Amino acid sequence: MPAPVLLWFRQDLRLHDHPALIAAAERNAVIPVYVLDDETPGEWRIGGAQRWWLHHSLDRLDDSLRAIGSRLILRRGPVAEVLAKLLDETGASEVHAIHHYEPWWRAAEAALGDRLVLHDGNHLVRVEGVRTGAGTQFKVFGSFWKALATHLPPPEPLPAPERLAAPEAWPESDRLEDWALLPTRPNWATGFDWEVGEKAALRQLDAIPAKIADYETERNLPARDGSTRLSPHLHFGELSPRQVWAATAGEPAAEKFRKELAWRDFTSGVILELPEYGTRNGHARFDPFPWRTGKAADADLQAWQRGRTGYPIVDAGMRQLWTTGWMHNRVRMIIASFLVKHLLVDWRMGERWFWDTLVDADYGNNTVNWQWVAGSGINANVFTRIMAPLVQSEKFDAGDYIRRWVPELAGVPDPAIHDPEAHGRRPRNYPAKIIGHREARERALAAYRTMPRG
Ligand code: FAD
C-alpha cells in the first residue's frame, strides 16, 4: 500500500473548500493532524478566548472527519519536531497544508522542506501575487483593493470530500480534554454564546445575503446586529473567504462588504512583508513616542480593561469584549483610539489585551488595525486625528448598546446616555470620567509634538 499523507490543519478547521485536504485525499490515505504549539509562537501563543473557541472547533472537526471515515489526530509541542516525528512514525510521504502568513510558521515550514506541499485557500487570492509595481506588498488598503480587483473573482469554492481513506493503522492522539483549553476557575466564558464549528459557520453563511442588503449603513451601528459576525469563523478557517465571496454573488449591495472581507488579504500581505509588525512601529519615528508608564498609567489601563473609564461607549465595548469574546468594529476603533490617544498608553498594550480576550484575535488583522488607529502604522492614518468618543456614541446611536452592556446606566435615557456626567445623570456606582476629552486631546497633541518630524 502506498504511504499515507499528513494533512496539517491550522487555522483552516473545515472540510469544505479545503484544497490541501482534496489534494491529500487524491494521493492516498490521509492522516489529519492538529498540533498545539505553545512554544514556537513565543509571546503570540494562542490567547485565552481563542483557546475556548479552538477546543470546540477541534471537537466539531473530529466529528465531521469521523462521519467520512477519518479522525483528527492531536499532538502537542514545537510543530516542526512534532510533524517530523509523525512522518517517521507513520511512514507518511508528504504533509499537505494551506498557506498561512503568521511569522511563527516559517521555521516549521522551512524545516519540513520539500516534504511540505502548501496550497492556497484561506485568502481570496494568493497573497504573494498582489504586489506593487516595485514588487513589494501594498502599504495602503485603497491601492491594494484596486490591484486585487484585477485578480478577482476568487476561484470557486471546492466541495467537501465524501470519504477519506484511512491509514492501515492510526497513530496515537492526545485527548482534547487533556489540553485544558477551556477556562475553569474561574470560568470567564459563560457569556460566550457562540455556535462554533464549520456547520454553524455554514448556517451563518446562509444568512449573509439578507445581512448585506443594509450592510453599508447598519454595520456602523453598535446597537444593531448589522455586521456578519463571521470573524471568528474566518479566523479559525471554519469558512474560507472564497465561500463567503461566493455567498454574496449576484447581490447588488455586496461591494462594500467584499471590500471589508478583502482587508484580511491586505493584512496578511503586511505581516508577510513585515513579520514583526505586532511589536514594531510601522514608522520608526514613533519609537521615541512618550507613552505613559508607571502606576497612574497602569491604573488607567486597568480601568480601560474593566470598562470603568466613565466614557459609556468605551465601557460598553470593553464589557462586551470581556463577556462575549467579541466587539463591534466601530467600537473597536473608538476604544483603541481612547487607549492610545486619551490615555497615552502604548498601542501594544491594547493589542495584547485583544490577543487574550478576542475569539477572533488574528495576528495580521489585530496588528494592522491597532497600528492604523494609533497612527504608527505604514498605512495612511495620522495620530493627530483624535476620535471624540462622546460624539461617536451619539452619531452612531449607541444608546441601546450602552444600556445593554453597562447595567448601571440601564435607566439613563437618550441623549444623556452618551455623557451622563454632563447631563447630571451619572449614577453613584458609575465612575466619573477618567480624563476630560479636551484635556486628553491637548495632552496627546503635546506628546505628539515631542516626536521627530516624519
Ligand atoms: P464584517 O463587517 O461582517 O466583515 C466581514 C469580515 O471581513 C470580518 O469577519 C473580517 O474577517 C473581515 N474584516 C472586516 N473588517 C476588517 C478589518 N478592519 N480588518 C481586517 N479584517 C476585517 N478583526 C479580526 O478578525 N481579528 C482581530 O484580531 C481584529 N482586531 C482588530 C483590532 C482593532 C483595534 C480594530 C479597530 C479592528 C480589528 N479587527 C479585527 C477588524 C474588525 O473589527 C473585525 O474583523 C470585525 O469587527 C468582525 O466583525 P464581523 O465579522 O461582523 O465583520
Coordinates of C-alpha atoms and ligand atoms in Angstrom, one line a residue:
M1 CA 0.0 0.0 0.0
P2 CA 1.4 3.5 -0.9
A3 CA 2.5 5.7 2.0
P4 CA -0.2 7.8 3.7
V5 CA 0.0 11.6 3.7
L6 CA -0.4 14.0 6.6
L7 CA -3.0 16.8 6.4
W8 CA -1.8 19.6 8.7
F9 CA -4.8 21.6 9.9
R10 CA -4.0 25.1 11.2
Q11 CA -6.5 28.0 11.0
D12 CA -8.5 26.1 8.4
L13 CA -10.6 23.9 10.5
R14 CA -13.1 22.8 7.9
L15 CA -13.8 20.2 5.2
H16 CA -15.4 22.4 2.5
D17 CA -13.2 24.4 0.2
H18 CA -10.0 22.9 1.6
P19 CA -7.7 22.4 -1.4
A20 CA -5.0 20.8 0.8
L21 CA -7.4 18.2 2.0
I22 CA -8.6 17.4 -1.5
A23 CA -5.1 17.1 -2.8
A24 CA -4.1 14.9 0.1
A25 CA -7.1 12.7 -0.5
E26 CA -6.2 12.3 -4.1
R27 CA -2.8 10.9 -3.2
N28 CA -3.7 8.2 -0.7
A29 CA -4.9 7.5 2.8
V30 CA -4.9 10.7 4.9
I31 CA -3.9 11.3 8.5
P32 CA -5.4 14.6 9.6
V33 CA -3.4 16.3 12.4
Y34 CA -3.7 19.4 14.5
V35 CA -0.6 20.4 16.6
L36 CA -1.0 22.7 19.6
D37 CA 2.3 24.6 19.7
D38 CA 2.7 27.0 22.6
E39 CA 6.4 27.3 22.2
T40 CA 7.2 28.3 18.6
P41 CA 5.0 31.4 18.5
G42 CA 6.5 32.7 21.8
E43 CA 4.5 35.7 23.1
W44 CA 2.0 35.0 20.3
R45 CA 0.9 31.7 21.7
I46 CA -2.9 31.3 21.3
G47 CA -4.7 33.6 23.7
G48 CA -7.3 32.6 26.3
A49 CA -10.5 33.4 24.4
Q50 CA -9.2 31.8 21.2
R51 CA -8.4 28.6 23.2
W52 CA -12.0 28.4 24.2
W53 CA -13.0 28.6 20.5
L54 CA -10.3 26.2 19.4
H55 CA -11.5 23.5 21.9
H56 CA -15.0 23.5 20.4
S57 CA -13.8 23.8 16.8
L58 CA -11.5 20.8 17.1
D59 CA -14.2 18.8 18.7
R60 CA -16.6 19.6 15.8
L61 CA -13.9 18.9 13.2
D62 CA -13.2 15.5 14.6
D63 CA -17.0 14.7 14.4
S64 CA -17.1 15.8 10.8
L65 CA -14.0 13.7 9.9
R66 CA -15.4 10.6 11.6
A67 CA -18.6 11.0 9.5
I68 CA -16.4 10.5 6.4
G69 CA -14.4 7.6 7.8
S70 CA -11.5 9.5 9.3
R71 CA -10.5 11.2 12.5
L72 CA -8.4 14.1 13.9
I73 CA -5.0 13.3 15.5
L74 CA -4.0 15.7 18.2
R75 CA -0.4 16.3 19.1
R76 CA 1.3 19.0 21.2
G77 CA 4.8 20.6 21.1
P78 CA 7.0 22.5 18.7
V79 CA 5.3 21.9 15.4
A80 CA 8.4 21.2 13.3
E81 CA 9.6 18.4 15.7
V82 CA 6.1 17.0 16.1
L83 CA 5.4 16.7 12.4
A84 CA 8.9 15.3 11.7
K85 CA 8.3 12.6 14.3
L86 CA 4.8 11.9 13.0
L87 CA 6.2 11.5 9.4
D88 CA 8.7 8.9 10.8
E89 CA 6.1 7.1 12.9
T90 CA 3.5 6.7 10.2
G91 CA 5.8 6.4 7.2
A92 CA 3.9 9.3 5.6
S93 CA 5.5 10.7 2.5
E94 CA 4.2 14.3 2.5
V95 CA 2.5 17.0 4.6
H96 CA -0.3 19.0 2.9
A97 CA -1.4 22.3 4.3
I98 CA -2.9 25.7 3.5
H99 CA -0.7 28.8 3.3
H100 CA -0.8 31.0 6.4
Y101 CA 1.3 34.1 6.9
E102 CA 1.9 34.4 10.7
P103 CA 5.7 34.6 11.0
W104 CA 5.9 31.8 13.5
W105 CA 5.0 29.2 10.9
R106 CA 8.0 29.9 8.8
A107 CA 10.7 27.9 10.6
A108 CA 8.5 24.8 10.7
E109 CA 7.7 25.2 7.1
A110 CA 11.4 25.5 6.2
A111 CA 12.3 22.5 8.4
L112 CA 9.8 20.3 6.5
G113 CA 11.4 21.4 3.2
D114 CA 10.1 19.6 0.1
R115 CA 8.0 17.2 2.2
L116 CA 5.6 20.1 2.7
V117 CA 3.1 20.9 0.0
L118 CA 1.3 24.3 0.5
H119 CA -2.0 25.2 -1.1
D120 CA -4.0 28.4 -1.4
G121 CA -7.4 28.6 0.2
N122 CA -7.5 30.9 3.2
H123 CA -7.4 34.1 1.2
L124 CA -9.3 35.4 -1.7
V125 CA -6.3 35.1 -3.9
R126 CA -2.6 34.2 -3.3
V127 CA -1.3 36.9 -1.1
E128 CA 2.2 36.9 -2.7
G129 CA 0.5 37.6 -6.0
V130 CA -0.9 41.0 -5.2
R131 CA 2.2 43.4 -5.3
T132 CA 3.1 46.9 -6.2
G133 CA 5.0 47.7 -9.4
A134 CA 8.1 47.6 -7.2
G135 CA 7.4 44.1 -6.2
T136 CA 6.6 44.8 -2.6
Q137 CA 3.3 44.2 -0.6
F138 CA 0.9 47.1 -0.5
K139 CA 1.0 49.6 2.4
V140 CA -2.3 51.3 1.7
F141 CA -5.5 49.4 1.5
G142 CA -7.1 51.6 -1.2
S143 CA -4.3 50.8 -3.7
F144 CA -4.3 47.2 -2.6
W145 CA -8.0 46.9 -3.3
K146 CA -7.5 48.3 -6.8
A147 CA -4.8 45.8 -7.6
L148 CA -6.7 42.9 -6.0
A149 CA -9.6 43.7 -8.4
T150 CA -7.6 42.5 -11.3
H151 CA -7.3 39.1 -9.7
L152 CA -11.0 38.7 -8.9
P153 CA -13.3 36.9 -8.7
P154 CA -11.6 34.3 -6.5
P155 CA -11.7 30.6 -7.5
E156 CA -15.0 28.8 -6.9
P157 CA -15.1 27.0 -3.6
L158 CA -14.5 23.3 -3.6
P159 CA -16.9 20.7 -2.2
A160 CA -16.1 18.7 0.9
P161 CA -14.7 15.2 0.3
E162 CA -17.4 12.5 0.7
R163 CA -15.0 9.9 2.2
L164 CA -11.4 9.9 3.3
A165 CA -9.3 6.7 3.0
A166 CA -7.9 5.7 6.5
P167 CA -4.3 4.6 7.0
E168 CA -3.7 0.9 7.9
A169 CA -3.1 2.0 11.5
W170 CA -3.9 5.2 13.2
P171 CA -1.1 6.9 15.2
E172 CA -1.8 7.8 18.8
S173 CA -3.6 11.0 19.6
D174 CA -3.8 13.3 22.7
R175 CA -7.2 13.7 24.3
L176 CA -8.7 17.1 23.7
E177 CA -9.8 17.4 27.3
D178 CA -6.2 16.9 28.5
W179 CA -5.2 20.1 26.7
A180 CA -7.3 22.1 29.2
L181 CA -8.2 24.8 26.6
L182 CA -11.4 25.7 28.4
P183 CA -11.3 28.0 31.4
T184 CA -12.4 26.5 34.7
R185 CA -11.5 28.5 37.8
P186 CA -13.0 31.0 37.1
N187 CA -15.0 30.1 34.0
W188 CA -15.0 33.5 32.4
A189 CA -16.6 32.2 29.2
T190 CA -20.2 31.7 30.5
G191 CA -21.3 34.6 28.3
F192 CA -19.6 33.2 25.1
D193 CA -22.9 32.5 23.3
W194 CA -21.3 31.3 20.1
E195 CA -22.1 28.3 17.9
V196 CA -18.7 27.1 16.9
G197 CA -17.6 24.9 14.0
E198 CA -18.0 24.5 10.3
K199 CA -21.7 23.6 10.4
A200 CA -22.6 26.6 12.5
A201 CA -20.4 28.8 10.1
L202 CA -22.3 27.4 7.1
R203 CA -25.6 28.2 8.7
Q204 CA -24.4 31.8 9.2
L205 CA -23.3 31.9 5.6
D206 CA -26.9 31.3 4.5
A207 CA -27.9 34.4 6.4
I208 CA -25.4 36.7 4.6
P209 CA -27.4 37.8 1.5
A210 CA -30.1 39.2 3.8
K211 CA -27.5 40.9 6.0
I212 CA -25.6 42.7 3.3
A213 CA -28.6 44.5 1.8
D214 CA -28.2 47.2 4.5
Y215 CA -24.6 46.4 5.5
E216 CA -23.2 49.8 4.4
T217 CA -25.2 51.7 7.0
E218 CA -26.1 49.1 9.6
R219 CA -22.5 47.9 10.1
N220 CA -21.6 51.1 11.9
L221 CA -24.4 50.9 14.4
P222 CA -23.3 49.0 17.5
A223 CA -26.9 48.6 18.8
R224 CA -27.8 46.7 15.6
D225 CA -26.8 43.3 14.5
G226 CA -25.6 44.8 11.2
S227 CA -22.3 43.1 10.5
T228 CA -22.0 39.4 9.8
R229 CA -20.0 38.3 13.0
L230 CA -18.1 35.9 10.8
S231 CA -14.7 37.0 12.1
P232 CA -14.0 34.0 14.5
H233 CA -15.2 31.6 11.8
L234 CA -12.9 33.2 9.3
H235 CA -10.0 33.4 11.7
F236 CA -10.2 29.7 12.5
G237 CA -10.9 28.9 8.9
E238 CA -14.2 27.2 9.6
L239 CA -15.2 29.1 6.4
S240 CA -13.0 30.2 3.6
P241 CA -13.3 33.8 2.3
R242 CA -13.9 32.2 -1.1
Q243 CA -17.1 30.7 0.2
V244 CA -18.1 34.0 1.7
W245 CA -17.4 35.7 -1.6
A246 CA -19.5 33.2 -3.5
A247 CA -22.4 33.6 -1.0
T248 CA -22.6 37.2 -2.0
A249 CA -22.7 36.6 -5.7
G250 CA -25.4 38.5 -7.5
E251 CA -26.1 40.7 -4.5
P252 CA -26.1 44.4 -5.7
A253 CA -25.1 45.6 -2.3
A254 CA -22.1 43.3 -2.0
E255 CA -19.4 45.7 -3.0
K256 CA -18.9 47.3 0.5
F257 CA -19.0 44.0 2.2
R258 CA -16.5 42.4 -0.1
K259 CA -14.1 45.3 0.4
E260 CA -14.2 44.6 4.1
L261 CA -13.6 41.0 3.5
A262 CA -10.5 41.9 1.4
W263 CA -8.9 43.5 4.5
R264 CA -7.9 40.0 5.6
D265 CA -5.8 39.6 2.4
F266 CA -4.3 43.0 2.9
T267 CA -3.2 42.5 6.5
S268 CA -1.7 39.1 5.6
G269 CA 0.4 40.9 2.9
V270 CA 1.6 43.4 5.6
I271 CA 2.8 40.7 8.0
L272 CA 4.3 38.7 5.2
E273 CA 6.5 41.8 4.4
L274 CA 6.9 43.0 8.0
P275 CA 6.7 39.9 10.2
E276 CA 7.5 41.9 13.4
Y277 CA 4.6 44.3 12.8
G278 CA 2.9 43.1 16.0
T279 CA 5.7 44.6 18.1
R280 CA 7.4 47.3 16.0
N281 CA 6.0 50.6 14.9
G282 CA 5.5 50.8 11.1
H283 CA 7.0 54.2 11.3
A284 CA 10.3 54.2 13.2
R285 CA 9.8 57.9 14.1
F286 CA 7.2 56.6 16.6
D287 CA 9.9 54.7 18.5
P288 CA 10.6 57.5 20.9
F289 CA 6.9 58.4 21.5
P290 CA 6.5 59.3 25.2
W291 CA 3.9 56.7 26.1
R292 CA 2.8 57.0 29.7
T293 CA 4.1 54.3 32.1
G294 CA 4.1 53.8 35.9
K295 CA 1.3 53.5 38.5
A296 CA -1.1 56.1 37.1
A297 CA -0.9 54.7 33.6
D298 CA -1.3 51.1 34.9
A299 CA -4.4 52.2 36.8
D300 CA -5.8 53.8 33.6
L301 CA -5.1 50.7 31.6
Q302 CA -6.9 48.6 34.2
A303 CA -9.9 50.9 34.2
W304 CA -10.0 50.6 30.4
Q305 CA -9.7 46.8 30.5
R306 CA -12.6 46.6 33.1
G307 CA -14.8 49.1 31.4
R308 CA -14.6 51.7 34.2
T309 CA -13.4 54.8 32.3
G310 CA -16.6 56.9 32.8
Y311 CA -17.0 57.1 29.0
P312 CA -20.1 54.9 28.4
I313 CA -19.3 53.9 24.8
V314 CA -15.8 52.8 25.8
D315 CA -17.0 50.9 28.8
A316 CA -19.8 49.2 26.9
G317 CA -17.3 48.0 24.3
M318 CA -14.8 46.7 26.9
R319 CA -17.6 44.8 28.7
Q320 CA -19.0 43.3 25.5
L321 CA -15.5 42.1 24.8
W322 CA -15.0 40.5 28.2
T323 CA -18.4 38.9 28.3
T324 CA -18.6 37.6 24.7
G325 CA -15.1 37.5 23.4
W326 CA -16.0 39.9 20.6
M327 CA -16.6 43.6 20.0
H328 CA -18.3 45.6 17.3
N329 CA -15.9 47.1 14.7
R330 CA -16.9 50.8 15.2
V331 CA -16.5 50.3 19.0
R332 CA -13.1 48.6 18.5
M333 CA -12.0 51.8 16.7
I334 CA -13.3 54.0 19.5
I335 CA -11.9 52.1 22.4
A336 CA -8.5 51.7 20.7
S337 CA -8.2 55.4 19.9
F338 CA -9.2 56.1 23.5
L339 CA -6.5 53.9 25.0
V340 CA -3.8 55.3 22.7
K341 CA -4.7 58.9 22.5
H342 CA -6.8 59.8 25.5
L343 CA -4.8 57.6 27.9
L344 CA -1.5 57.8 26.0
V345 CA -0.9 54.1 26.7
D346 CA 1.2 52.2 24.1
W347 CA -0.9 50.6 21.4
R348 CA 0.9 47.3 22.1
M349 CA -0.8 47.1 25.5
G350 CA -4.2 47.2 23.8
E351 CA -3.1 44.8 21.1
R352 CA -2.0 42.3 23.8
W353 CA -5.3 42.6 25.7
F354 CA -7.2 41.9 22.4
W355 CA -5.0 39.0 21.8
D356 CA -6.0 37.4 25.0
T357 CA -9.7 38.4 25.1
L358 CA -11.0 38.2 21.4
V359 CA -12.2 34.9 20.0
D360 CA -11.2 36.3 16.6
A361 CA -7.8 37.5 17.7
D362 CA -5.7 37.4 14.5
Y363 CA -2.1 38.4 14.2
G364 CA -2.5 40.3 10.9
N365 CA -5.9 41.9 11.5
N366 CA -5.2 42.8 15.1
T367 CA -1.8 44.3 14.5
V368 CA -2.6 46.2 11.4
N369 CA -5.8 47.7 12.9
W370 CA -4.1 48.7 16.1
Q371 CA -1.3 50.4 14.2
W372 CA -3.8 52.1 11.9
V373 CA -5.7 53.5 14.8
A374 CA -2.5 54.6 16.6
G375 CA -1.2 56.3 13.5
S376 CA 2.1 54.4 14.0
G377 CA 1.5 52.2 11.0
I378 CA 2.6 52.1 7.4
N379 CA -0.9 52.9 6.2
A380 CA -2.4 56.3 5.9
N381 CA -3.8 57.4 9.2
V382 CA -2.4 60.1 11.4
F383 CA -2.0 60.3 15.2
T384 CA -3.4 63.8 15.2
R385 CA -6.8 62.6 14.0
I386 CA -8.3 62.1 17.5
M387 CA -11.7 60.5 17.8
A388 CA -14.2 62.1 20.2
P389 CA -15.9 59.1 21.9
L390 CA -18.9 61.0 23.1
V391 CA -19.6 62.4 19.6
Q392 CA -19.1 59.0 18.0
S393 CA -21.5 57.5 20.5
E394 CA -24.3 59.9 19.6
K395 CA -23.5 59.8 15.9
F396 CA -23.8 56.0 15.7
D397 CA -26.8 55.9 18.0
A398 CA -25.2 53.7 20.7
G399 CA -27.8 54.3 23.4
D400 CA -29.2 50.8 23.5
Y401 CA -25.8 49.3 23.1
I402 CA -24.6 51.1 26.2
R403 CA -27.7 50.3 28.2
R404 CA -27.2 46.6 27.3
W405 CA -23.6 46.3 28.3
V406 CA -23.4 48.8 31.2
P407 CA -26.2 47.9 33.5
E408 CA -25.5 50.8 35.9
L409 CA -26.7 53.0 33.0
A410 CA -29.7 51.0 32.0
G411 CA -32.1 53.6 33.3
V412 CA -30.4 56.6 31.6
P413 CA -32.4 57.8 28.6
D414 CA -31.1 59.4 25.4
P415 CA -29.5 61.8 24.9
A416 CA -28.0 61.7 28.5
I417 CA -26.8 58.1 27.9
H418 CA -23.8 59.2 25.8
D419 CA -22.5 61.5 28.6
P420 CA -24.5 61.1 31.8
E421 CA -22.0 63.1 33.8
A422 CA -22.5 66.2 31.7
H423 CA -26.3 65.8 32.0
G424 CA -26.2 65.4 35.8
R425 CA -27.4 61.7 35.3
R426 CA -24.3 59.8 36.4
P427 CA -25.4 57.1 38.9
R428 CA -23.2 56.8 42.0
N429 CA -22.0 53.3 41.1
Y430 CA -20.7 54.5 37.7
P431 CA -17.3 56.2 37.6
A432 CA -16.6 59.8 36.7
K433 CA -14.6 60.4 33.5
I434 CA -11.0 59.2 33.9
I435 CA -9.9 62.3 32.0
G436 CA -11.8 65.1 30.2
H437 CA -11.9 65.0 26.4
R438 CA -10.4 68.4 25.8
E439 CA -7.6 67.8 28.4
A440 CA -6.8 64.4 26.9
R441 CA -6.7 65.8 23.4
E442 CA -4.3 68.6 24.3
R443 CA -2.1 66.2 26.2
A444 CA -2.0 63.8 23.2
L445 CA -1.1 66.6 20.8
A446 CA 1.6 67.8 23.1
A447 CA 3.1 64.3 23.3
Y448 CA 2.9 64.0 19.6
R449 CA 4.8 67.3 19.1
T450 CA 7.8 65.9 21.0
M451 CA 8.5 63.4 18.3
P452 CA 10.9 64.0 15.4
R453 CA 9.2 65.2 12.3
G454 CA 8.4 62.4 9.7
Ligands
FAD1 P1 -18.0 42.2 9.0 O1 -18.2 43.7 8.9 O2 -19.2 41.4 8.8 O3 -16.8 41.8 8.0 C1 -16.7 40.5 7.4 C2 -15.3 40.1 7.6 O4 -14.3 40.9 7.0 C3 -14.8 40.0 9.1 O5 -15.3 38.9 9.7 C4 -13.3 40.1 8.9 O6 -12.8 38.8 8.7 C5 -13.1 41.0 7.7 N1 -12.9 42.4 8.2 C6 -13.8 43.3 8.3 N2 -13.2 44.5 8.7 C7 -11.9 44.2 8.8 C8 -10.8 45.0 9.2 N3 -10.9 46.3 9.5 N4 -9.6 44.4 9.2 C9 -9.4 43.1 8.9 N5 -10.5 42.3 8.5 C10 -11.7 42.9 8.5 N6 -10.6 41.6 13.1 C11 -10.2 40.3 13.3 O7 -10.7 39.4 12.5 N7 -9.3 39.9 14.2 C12 -8.7 40.9 15.1 O8 -7.9 40.5 15.9 C13 -9.1 42.2 14.9 N8 -8.6 43.2 15.7 C14 -9.0 44.5 15.5 C15 -8.5 45.5 16.3 C16 -8.8 46.8 16.2 C17 -8.2 47.9 17.0 C18 -9.8 47.2 15.2 C19 -10.2 48.6 15.0 C20 -10.3 46.2 14.4 C21 -9.9 44.8 14.5 N9 -10.5 43.8 13.7 C22 -10.1 42.5 13.9 C23 -11.3 44.2 12.5 C24 -12.8 44.2 12.7 O9 -13.1 44.9 13.8 C25 -13.4 42.8 12.8 O10 -12.9 42.0 11.7 C26 -14.9 42.9 12.7 O11 -15.4 43.7 13.7 C27 -15.5 41.5 12.8 O12 -16.9 41.6 12.8 P2 -17.8 41.0 11.6 O13 -17.3 39.6 11.3 O14 -19.2 41.2 11.9 O15 -17.3 41.9 10.4

